JSON list of C-alpha atoms in Angstrom, two decimals:
[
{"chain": "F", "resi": 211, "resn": "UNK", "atom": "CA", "xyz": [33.87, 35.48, 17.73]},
{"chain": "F", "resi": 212, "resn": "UNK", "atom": "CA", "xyz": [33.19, 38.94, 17.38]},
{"chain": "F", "resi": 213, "resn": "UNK", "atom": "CA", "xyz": [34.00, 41.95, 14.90]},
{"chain": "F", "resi": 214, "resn": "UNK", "atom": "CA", "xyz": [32.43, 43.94, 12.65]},
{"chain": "F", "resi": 215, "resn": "UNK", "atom": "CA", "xyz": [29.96, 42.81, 10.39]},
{"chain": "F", "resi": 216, "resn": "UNK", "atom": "CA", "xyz": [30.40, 44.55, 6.82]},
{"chain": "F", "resi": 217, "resn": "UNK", "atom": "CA", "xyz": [28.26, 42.41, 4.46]},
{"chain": "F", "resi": 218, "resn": "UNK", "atom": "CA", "xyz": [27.25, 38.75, 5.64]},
{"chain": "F", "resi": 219, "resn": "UNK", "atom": "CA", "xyz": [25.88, 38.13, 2.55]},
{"chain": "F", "resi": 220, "resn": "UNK", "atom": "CA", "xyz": [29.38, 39.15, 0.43]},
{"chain": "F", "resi": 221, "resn": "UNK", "atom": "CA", "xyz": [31.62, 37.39, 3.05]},
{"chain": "F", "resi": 222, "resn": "UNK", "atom": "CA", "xyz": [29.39, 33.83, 2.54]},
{"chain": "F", "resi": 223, "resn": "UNK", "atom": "CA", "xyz": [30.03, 34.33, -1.37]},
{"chain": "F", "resi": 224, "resn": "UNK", "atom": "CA", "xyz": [33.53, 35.22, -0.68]},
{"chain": "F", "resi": 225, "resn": "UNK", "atom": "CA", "xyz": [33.77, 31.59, 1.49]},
{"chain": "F", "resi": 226, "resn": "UNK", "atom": "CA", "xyz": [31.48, 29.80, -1.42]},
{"chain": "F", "resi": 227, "resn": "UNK", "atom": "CA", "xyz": [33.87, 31.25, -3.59]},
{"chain": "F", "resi": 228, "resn": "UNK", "atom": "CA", "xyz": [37.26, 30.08, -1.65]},
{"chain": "F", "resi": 229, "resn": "UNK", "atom": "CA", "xyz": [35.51, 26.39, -1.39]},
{"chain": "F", "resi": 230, "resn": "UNK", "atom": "CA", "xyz": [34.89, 25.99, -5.18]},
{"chain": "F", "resi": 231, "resn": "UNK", "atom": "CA", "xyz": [37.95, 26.80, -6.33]},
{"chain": "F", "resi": 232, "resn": "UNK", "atom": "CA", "xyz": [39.75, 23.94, -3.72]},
{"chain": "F", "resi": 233, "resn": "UNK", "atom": "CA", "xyz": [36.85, 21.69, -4.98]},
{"chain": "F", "resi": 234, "resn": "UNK", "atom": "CA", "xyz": [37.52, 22.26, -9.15]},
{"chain": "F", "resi": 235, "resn": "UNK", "atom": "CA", "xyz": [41.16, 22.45, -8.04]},
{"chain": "F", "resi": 236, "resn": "UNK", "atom": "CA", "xyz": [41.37, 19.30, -6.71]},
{"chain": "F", "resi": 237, "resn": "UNK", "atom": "CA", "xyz": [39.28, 17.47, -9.11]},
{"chain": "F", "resi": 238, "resn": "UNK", "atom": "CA", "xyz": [41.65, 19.10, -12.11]},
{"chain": "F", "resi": 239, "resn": "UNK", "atom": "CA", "xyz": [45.01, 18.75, -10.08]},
{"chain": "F", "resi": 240, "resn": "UNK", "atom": "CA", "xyz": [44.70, 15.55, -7.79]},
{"chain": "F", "resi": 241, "resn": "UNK", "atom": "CA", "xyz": [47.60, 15.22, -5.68]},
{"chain": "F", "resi": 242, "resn": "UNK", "atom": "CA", "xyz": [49.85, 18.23, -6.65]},
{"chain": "F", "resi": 243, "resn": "UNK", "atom": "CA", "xyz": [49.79, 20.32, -3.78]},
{"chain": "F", "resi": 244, "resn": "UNK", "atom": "CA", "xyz": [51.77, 23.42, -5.91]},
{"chain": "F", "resi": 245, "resn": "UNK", "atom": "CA", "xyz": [49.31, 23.87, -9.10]},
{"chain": "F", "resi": 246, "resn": "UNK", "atom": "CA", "xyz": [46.13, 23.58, -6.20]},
{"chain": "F", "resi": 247, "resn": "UNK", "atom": "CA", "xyz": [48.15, 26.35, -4.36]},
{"chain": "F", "resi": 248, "resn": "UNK", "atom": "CA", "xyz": [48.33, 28.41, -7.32]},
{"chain": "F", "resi": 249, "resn": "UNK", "atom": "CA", "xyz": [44.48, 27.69, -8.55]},
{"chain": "F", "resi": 250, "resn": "UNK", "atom": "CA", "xyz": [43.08, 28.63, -5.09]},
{"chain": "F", "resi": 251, "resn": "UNK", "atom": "CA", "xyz": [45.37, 31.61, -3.84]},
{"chain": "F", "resi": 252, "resn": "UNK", "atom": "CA", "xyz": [43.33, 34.01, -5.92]},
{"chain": "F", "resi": 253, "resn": "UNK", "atom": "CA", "xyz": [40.03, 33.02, -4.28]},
{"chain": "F", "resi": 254, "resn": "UNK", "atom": "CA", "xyz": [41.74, 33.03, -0.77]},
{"chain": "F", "resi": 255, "resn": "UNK", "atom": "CA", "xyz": [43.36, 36.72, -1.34]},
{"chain": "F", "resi": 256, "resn": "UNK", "atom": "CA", "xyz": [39.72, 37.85, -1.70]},
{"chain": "F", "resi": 257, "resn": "UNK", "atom": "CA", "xyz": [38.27, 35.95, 1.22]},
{"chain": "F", "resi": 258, "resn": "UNK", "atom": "CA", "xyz": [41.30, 37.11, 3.33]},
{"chain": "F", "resi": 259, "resn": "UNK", "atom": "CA", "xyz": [40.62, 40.24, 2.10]},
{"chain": "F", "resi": 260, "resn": "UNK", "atom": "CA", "xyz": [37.39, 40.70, 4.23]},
{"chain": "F", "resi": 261, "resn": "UNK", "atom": "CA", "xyz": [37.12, 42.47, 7.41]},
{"chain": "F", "resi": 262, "resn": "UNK", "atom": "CA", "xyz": [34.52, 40.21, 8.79]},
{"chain": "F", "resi": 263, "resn": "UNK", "atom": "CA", "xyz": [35.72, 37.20, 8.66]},
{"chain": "F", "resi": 264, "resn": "UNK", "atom": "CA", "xyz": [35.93, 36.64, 13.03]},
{"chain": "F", "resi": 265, "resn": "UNK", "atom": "CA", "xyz": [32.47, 37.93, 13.02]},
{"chain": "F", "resi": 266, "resn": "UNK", "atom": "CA", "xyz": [30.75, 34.38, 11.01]},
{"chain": "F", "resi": 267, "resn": "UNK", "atom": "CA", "xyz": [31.55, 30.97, 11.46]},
{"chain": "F", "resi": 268, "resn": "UNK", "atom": "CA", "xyz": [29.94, 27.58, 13.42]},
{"chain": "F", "resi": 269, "resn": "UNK", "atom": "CA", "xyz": [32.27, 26.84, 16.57]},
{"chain": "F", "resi": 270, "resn": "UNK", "atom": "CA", "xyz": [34.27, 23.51, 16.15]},
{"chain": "F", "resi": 271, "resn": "UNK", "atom": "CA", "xyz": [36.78, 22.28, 19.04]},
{"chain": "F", "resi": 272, "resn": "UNK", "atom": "CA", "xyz": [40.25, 22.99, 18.12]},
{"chain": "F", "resi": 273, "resn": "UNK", "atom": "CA", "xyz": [42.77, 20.45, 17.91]},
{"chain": "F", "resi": 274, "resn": "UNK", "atom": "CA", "xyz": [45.72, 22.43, 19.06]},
{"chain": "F", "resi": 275, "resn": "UNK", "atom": "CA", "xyz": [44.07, 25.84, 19.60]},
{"chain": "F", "resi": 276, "resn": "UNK", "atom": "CA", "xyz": [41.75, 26.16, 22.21]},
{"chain": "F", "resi": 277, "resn": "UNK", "atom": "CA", "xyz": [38.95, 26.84, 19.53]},
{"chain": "F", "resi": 278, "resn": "UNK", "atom": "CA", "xyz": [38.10, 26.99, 16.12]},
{"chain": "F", "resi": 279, "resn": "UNK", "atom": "CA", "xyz": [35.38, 28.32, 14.07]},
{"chain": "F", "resi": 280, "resn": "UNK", "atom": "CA", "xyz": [33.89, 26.21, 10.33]},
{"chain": "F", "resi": 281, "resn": "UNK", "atom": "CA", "xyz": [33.91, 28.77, 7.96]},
{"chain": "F", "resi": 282, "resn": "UNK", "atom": "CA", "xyz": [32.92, 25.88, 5.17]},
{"chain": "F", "resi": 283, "resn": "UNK", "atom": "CA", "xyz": [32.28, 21.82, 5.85]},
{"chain": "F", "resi": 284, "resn": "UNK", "atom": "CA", "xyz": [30.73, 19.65, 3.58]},
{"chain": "F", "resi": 285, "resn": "UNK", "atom": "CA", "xyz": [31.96, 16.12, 4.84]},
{"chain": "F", "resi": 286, "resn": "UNK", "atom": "CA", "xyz": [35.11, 16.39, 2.88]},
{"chain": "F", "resi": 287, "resn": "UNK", "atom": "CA", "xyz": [36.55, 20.28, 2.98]},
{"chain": "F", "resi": 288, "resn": "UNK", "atom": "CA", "xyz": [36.86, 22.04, 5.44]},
{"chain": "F", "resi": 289, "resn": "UNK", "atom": "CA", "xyz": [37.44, 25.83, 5.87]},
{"chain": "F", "resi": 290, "resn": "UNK", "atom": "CA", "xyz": [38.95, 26.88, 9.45]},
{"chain": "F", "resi": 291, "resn": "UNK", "atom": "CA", "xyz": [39.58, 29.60, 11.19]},
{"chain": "F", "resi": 292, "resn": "UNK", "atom": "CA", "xyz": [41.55, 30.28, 14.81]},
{"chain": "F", "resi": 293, "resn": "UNK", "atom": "CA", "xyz": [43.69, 32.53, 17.33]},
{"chain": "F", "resi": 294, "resn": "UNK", "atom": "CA", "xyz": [46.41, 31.50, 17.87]},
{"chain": "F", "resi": 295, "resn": "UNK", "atom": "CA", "xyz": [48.68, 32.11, 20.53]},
{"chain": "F", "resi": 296, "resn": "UNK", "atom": "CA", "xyz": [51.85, 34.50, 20.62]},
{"chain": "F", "resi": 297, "resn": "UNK", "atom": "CA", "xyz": [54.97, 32.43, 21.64]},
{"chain": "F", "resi": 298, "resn": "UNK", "atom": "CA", "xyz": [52.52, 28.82, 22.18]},
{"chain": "F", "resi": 299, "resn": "UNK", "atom": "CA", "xyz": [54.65, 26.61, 19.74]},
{"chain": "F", "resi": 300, "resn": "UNK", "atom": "CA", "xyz": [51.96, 24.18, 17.87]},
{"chain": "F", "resi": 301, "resn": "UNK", "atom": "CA", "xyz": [54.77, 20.66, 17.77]},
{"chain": "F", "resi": 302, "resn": "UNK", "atom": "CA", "xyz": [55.70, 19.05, 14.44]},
{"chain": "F", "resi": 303, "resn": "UNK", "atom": "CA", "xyz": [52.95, 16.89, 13.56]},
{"chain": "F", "resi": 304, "resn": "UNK", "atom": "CA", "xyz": [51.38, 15.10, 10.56]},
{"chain": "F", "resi": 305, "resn": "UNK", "atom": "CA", "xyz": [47.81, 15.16, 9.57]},
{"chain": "F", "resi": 306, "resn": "UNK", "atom": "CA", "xyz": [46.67, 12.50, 7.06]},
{"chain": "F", "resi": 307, "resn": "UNK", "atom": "CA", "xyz": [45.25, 14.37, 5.08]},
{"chain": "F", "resi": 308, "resn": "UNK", "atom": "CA", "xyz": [46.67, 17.73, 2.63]},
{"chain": "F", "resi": 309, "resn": "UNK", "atom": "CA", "xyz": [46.01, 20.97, 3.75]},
{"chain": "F", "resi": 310, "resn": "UNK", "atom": "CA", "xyz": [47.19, 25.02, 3.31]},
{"chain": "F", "resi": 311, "resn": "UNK", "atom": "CA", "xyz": [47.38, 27.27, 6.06]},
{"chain": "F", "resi": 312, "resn": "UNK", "atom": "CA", "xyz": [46.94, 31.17, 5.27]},
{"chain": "F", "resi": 313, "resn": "UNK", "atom": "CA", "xyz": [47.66, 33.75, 7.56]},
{"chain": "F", "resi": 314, "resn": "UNK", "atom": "CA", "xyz": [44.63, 35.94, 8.31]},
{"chain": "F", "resi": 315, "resn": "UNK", "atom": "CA", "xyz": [46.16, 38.18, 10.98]},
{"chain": "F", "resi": 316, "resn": "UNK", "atom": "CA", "xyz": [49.21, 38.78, 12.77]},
{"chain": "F", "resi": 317, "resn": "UNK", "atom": "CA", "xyz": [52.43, 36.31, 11.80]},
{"chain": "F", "resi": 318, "resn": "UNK", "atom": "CA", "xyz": [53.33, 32.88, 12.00]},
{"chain": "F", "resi": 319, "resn": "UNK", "atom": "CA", "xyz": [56.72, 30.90, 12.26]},
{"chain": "F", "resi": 320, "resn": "UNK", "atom": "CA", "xyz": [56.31, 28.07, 10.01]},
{"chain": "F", "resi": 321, "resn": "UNK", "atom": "CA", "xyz": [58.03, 25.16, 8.95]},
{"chain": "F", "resi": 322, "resn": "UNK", "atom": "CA", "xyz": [57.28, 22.07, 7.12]},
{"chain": "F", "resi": 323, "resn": "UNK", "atom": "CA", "xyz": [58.88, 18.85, 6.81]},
{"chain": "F", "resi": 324, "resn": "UNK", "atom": "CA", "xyz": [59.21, 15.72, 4.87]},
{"chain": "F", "resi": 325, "resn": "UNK", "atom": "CA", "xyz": [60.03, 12.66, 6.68]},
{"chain": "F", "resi": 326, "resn": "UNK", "atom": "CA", "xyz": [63.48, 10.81, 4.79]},
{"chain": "F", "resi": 327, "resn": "UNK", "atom": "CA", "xyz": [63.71, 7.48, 6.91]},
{"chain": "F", "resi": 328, "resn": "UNK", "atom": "CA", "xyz": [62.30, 4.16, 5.36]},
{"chain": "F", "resi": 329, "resn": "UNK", "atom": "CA", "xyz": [59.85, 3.68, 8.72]},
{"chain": "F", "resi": 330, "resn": "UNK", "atom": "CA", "xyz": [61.93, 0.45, 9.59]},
{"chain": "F", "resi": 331, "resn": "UNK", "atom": "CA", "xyz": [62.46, 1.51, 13.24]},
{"chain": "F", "resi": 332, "resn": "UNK", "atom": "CA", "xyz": [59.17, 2.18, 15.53]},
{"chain": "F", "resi": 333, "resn": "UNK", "atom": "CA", "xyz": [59.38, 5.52, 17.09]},
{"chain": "F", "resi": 334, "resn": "UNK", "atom": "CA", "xyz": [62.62, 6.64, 15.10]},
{"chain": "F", "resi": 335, "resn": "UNK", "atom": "CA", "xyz": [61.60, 9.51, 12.05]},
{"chain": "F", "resi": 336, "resn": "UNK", "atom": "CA", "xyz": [64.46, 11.73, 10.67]},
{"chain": "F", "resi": 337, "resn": "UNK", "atom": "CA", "xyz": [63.11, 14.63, 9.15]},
{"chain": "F", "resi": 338, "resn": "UNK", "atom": "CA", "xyz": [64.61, 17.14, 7.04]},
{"chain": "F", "resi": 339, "resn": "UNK", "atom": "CA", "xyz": [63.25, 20.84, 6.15]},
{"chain": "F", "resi": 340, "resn": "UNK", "atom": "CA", "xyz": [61.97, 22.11, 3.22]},
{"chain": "F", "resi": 341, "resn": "UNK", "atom": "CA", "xyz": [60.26, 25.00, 4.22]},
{"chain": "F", "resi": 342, "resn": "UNK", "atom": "CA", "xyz": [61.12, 27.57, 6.63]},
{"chain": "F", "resi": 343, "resn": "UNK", "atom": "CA", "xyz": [59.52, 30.73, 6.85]},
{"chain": "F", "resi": 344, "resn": "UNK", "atom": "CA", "xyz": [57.51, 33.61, 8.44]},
{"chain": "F", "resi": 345, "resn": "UNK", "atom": "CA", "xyz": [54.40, 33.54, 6.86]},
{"chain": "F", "resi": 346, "resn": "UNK", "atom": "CA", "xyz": [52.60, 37.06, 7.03]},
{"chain": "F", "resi": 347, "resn": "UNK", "atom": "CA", "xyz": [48.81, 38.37, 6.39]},
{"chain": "F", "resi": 348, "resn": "UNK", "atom": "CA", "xyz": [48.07, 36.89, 2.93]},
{"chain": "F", "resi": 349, "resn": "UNK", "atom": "CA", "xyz": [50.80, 33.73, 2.98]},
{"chain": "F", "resi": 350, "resn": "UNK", "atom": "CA", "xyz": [50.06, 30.49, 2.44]},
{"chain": "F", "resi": 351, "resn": "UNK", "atom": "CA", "xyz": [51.58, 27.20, 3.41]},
{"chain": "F", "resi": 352, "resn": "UNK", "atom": "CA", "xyz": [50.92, 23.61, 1.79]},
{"chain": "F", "resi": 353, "resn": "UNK", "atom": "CA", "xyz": [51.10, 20.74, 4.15]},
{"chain": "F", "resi": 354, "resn": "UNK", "atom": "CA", "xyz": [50.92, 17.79, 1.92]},
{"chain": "F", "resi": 355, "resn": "UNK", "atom": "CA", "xyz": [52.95, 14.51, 1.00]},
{"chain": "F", "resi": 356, "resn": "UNK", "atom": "CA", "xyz": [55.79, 14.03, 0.76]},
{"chain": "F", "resi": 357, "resn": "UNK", "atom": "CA", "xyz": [56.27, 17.29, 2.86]},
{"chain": "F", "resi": 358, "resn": "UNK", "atom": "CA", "xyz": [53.06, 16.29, 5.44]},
{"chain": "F", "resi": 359, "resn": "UNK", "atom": "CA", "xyz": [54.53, 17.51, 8.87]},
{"chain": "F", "resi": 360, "resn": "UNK", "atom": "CA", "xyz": [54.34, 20.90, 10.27]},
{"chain": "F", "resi": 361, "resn": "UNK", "atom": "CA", "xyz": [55.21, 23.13, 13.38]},
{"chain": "F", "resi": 362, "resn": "UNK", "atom": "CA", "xyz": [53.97, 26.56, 13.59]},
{"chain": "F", "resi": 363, "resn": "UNK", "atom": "CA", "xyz": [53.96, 29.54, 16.35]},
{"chain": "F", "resi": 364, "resn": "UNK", "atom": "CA", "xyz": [52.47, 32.54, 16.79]},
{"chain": "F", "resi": 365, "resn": "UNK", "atom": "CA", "xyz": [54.87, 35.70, 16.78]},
{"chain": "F", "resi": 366, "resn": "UNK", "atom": "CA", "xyz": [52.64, 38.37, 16.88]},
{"chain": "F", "resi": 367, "resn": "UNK", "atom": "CA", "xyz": [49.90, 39.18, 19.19]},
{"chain": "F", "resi": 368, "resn": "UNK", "atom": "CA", "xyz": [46.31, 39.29, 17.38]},
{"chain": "F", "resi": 369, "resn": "UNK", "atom": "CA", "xyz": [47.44, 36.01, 15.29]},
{"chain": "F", "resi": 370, "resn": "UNK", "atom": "CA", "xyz": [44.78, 33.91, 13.54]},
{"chain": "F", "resi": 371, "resn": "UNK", "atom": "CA", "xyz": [45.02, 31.73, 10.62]},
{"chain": "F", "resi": 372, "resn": "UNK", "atom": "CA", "xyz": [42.71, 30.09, 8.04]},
{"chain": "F", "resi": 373, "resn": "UNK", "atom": "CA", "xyz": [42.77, 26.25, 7.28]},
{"chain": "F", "resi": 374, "resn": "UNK", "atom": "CA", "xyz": [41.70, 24.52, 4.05]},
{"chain": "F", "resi": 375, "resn": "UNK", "atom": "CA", "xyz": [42.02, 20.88, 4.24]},
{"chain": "F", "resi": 376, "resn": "UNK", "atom": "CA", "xyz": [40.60, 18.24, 2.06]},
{"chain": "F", "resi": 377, "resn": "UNK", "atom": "CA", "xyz": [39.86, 14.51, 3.62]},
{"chain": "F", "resi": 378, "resn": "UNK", "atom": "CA", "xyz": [39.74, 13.64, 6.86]},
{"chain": "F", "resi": 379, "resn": "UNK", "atom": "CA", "xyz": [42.27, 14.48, 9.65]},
{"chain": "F", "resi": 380, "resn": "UNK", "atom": "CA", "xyz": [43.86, 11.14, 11.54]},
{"chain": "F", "resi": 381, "resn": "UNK", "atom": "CA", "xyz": [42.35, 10.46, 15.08]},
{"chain": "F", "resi": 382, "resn": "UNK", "atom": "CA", "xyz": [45.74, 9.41, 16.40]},
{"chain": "F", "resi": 383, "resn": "UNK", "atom": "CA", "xyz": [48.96, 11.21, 14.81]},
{"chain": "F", "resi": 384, "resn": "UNK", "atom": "CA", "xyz": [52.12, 11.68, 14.84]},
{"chain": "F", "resi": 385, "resn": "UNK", "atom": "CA", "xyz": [54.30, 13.89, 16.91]},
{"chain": "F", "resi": 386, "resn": "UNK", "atom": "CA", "xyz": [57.63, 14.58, 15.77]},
{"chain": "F", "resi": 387, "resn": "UNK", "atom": "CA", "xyz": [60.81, 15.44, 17.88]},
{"chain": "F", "resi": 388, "resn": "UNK", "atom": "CA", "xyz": [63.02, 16.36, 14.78]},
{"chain": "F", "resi": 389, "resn": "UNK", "atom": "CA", "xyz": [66.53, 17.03, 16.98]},
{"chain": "F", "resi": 390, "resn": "UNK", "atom": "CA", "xyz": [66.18, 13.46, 18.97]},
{"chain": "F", "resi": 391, "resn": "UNK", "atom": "CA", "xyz": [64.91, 12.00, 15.70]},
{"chain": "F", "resi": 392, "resn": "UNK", "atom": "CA", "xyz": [61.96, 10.48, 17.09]},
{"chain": "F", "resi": 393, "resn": "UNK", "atom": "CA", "xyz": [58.28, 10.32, 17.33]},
{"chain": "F", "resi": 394, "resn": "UNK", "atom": "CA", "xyz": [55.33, 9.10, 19.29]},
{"chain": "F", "resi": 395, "resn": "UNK", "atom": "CA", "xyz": [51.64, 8.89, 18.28]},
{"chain": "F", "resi": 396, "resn": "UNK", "atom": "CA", "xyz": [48.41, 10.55, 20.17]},
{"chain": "F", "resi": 397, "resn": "UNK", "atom": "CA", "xyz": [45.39, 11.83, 19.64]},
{"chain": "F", "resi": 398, "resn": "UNK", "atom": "CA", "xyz": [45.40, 15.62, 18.87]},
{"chain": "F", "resi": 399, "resn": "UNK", "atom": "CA", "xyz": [41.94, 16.10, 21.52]},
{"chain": "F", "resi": 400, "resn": "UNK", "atom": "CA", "xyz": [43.59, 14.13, 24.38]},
{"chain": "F", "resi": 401, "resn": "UNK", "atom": "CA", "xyz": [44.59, 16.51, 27.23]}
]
């Protein structure tokens, strides 16, 4: 990674600062995904804020981006942050875990789902939309039950995002194909 360096010192209080407020959030707010949104978005405005954000970070193999940089990892959160690519289309997938997605740079097409069958048939999912959106510098998604399963692209060149998840992502997922109303399980890391 590489840009300009403005303070290193501000930007790790600025990422302290984003990682508390998921921490207390989740501790006061448990599993509802809208009041976390609301308690962190003030810490992430400030963090996304920053100008120097590509210039810090540990490197961390990306699961659908070629690479991805720790911003914050402490065994159970995680702060990430990655290009991605104009036009690649990320497929609708699940996670296991909650997590928001906040636009850094650039735009992203977004959309979120929650799965409506009763899991009775293996490899059949029907999914239905409940978010649908371009999400712009400073926008935020939540990714979390019911609504766990996402697809996002790229629209702009320049495009990278910051991830906050809390937990631990599944080895082997699941990989939605929401028109044929099916689904088939892989790992994420497998070529």
């Amino acid at each position: 990674m590489s840009g300009p360096i403005a303070d290193p010192v501000e930007t790790g209080r600025a990422v302290r600062a984003c990682a508390t407020a998921v921490i207390e959030a989740v501790q006061r707010f448990g599993n509802d995904p809208d009041a976390i949104s609301a308690a962190i978005d003030p810490a992430f405005q400030a963090l996304l804020a920053r100008s120097d954000l590509l210039s810090i970070g540990v490197p961390r193999p990306g699961n659908h981006v070629a690479m991805s940089w720790y911003l914050y990892y402490d065994g159970d959160l995680s702060l990430l942050i990655y290009p991605l690519a104009k036009g690649k289309v990320i497929p609708p997938h699940d996670h296991g875990n909650w997590e928001s997605m906040f636009v850094y740079r650039g735009a992203v097409k977004h959309t979120v789902y929650e799965r409506i069958d009763d899991r009775s048939v293996e490899g059949h999912a029907d999914l239905k939309i409940v978010e649908d959106r371009v999400l712009k510098p400073g926008d935020s998604s939540v990714i979390a039950p019911p609504a766990d399963i996402h697809t996002f692209m790229a629209i702009e060149d320049d495009t990278y995002a910051i991830t906050v998840a809390s937990g631990f992502y599944k080895e082997e997922r699941c990989y939605f194909q929401p028109e044929a109303k099916t689904f088939f399980v892989k790992n994420p890391k497998a070529a």
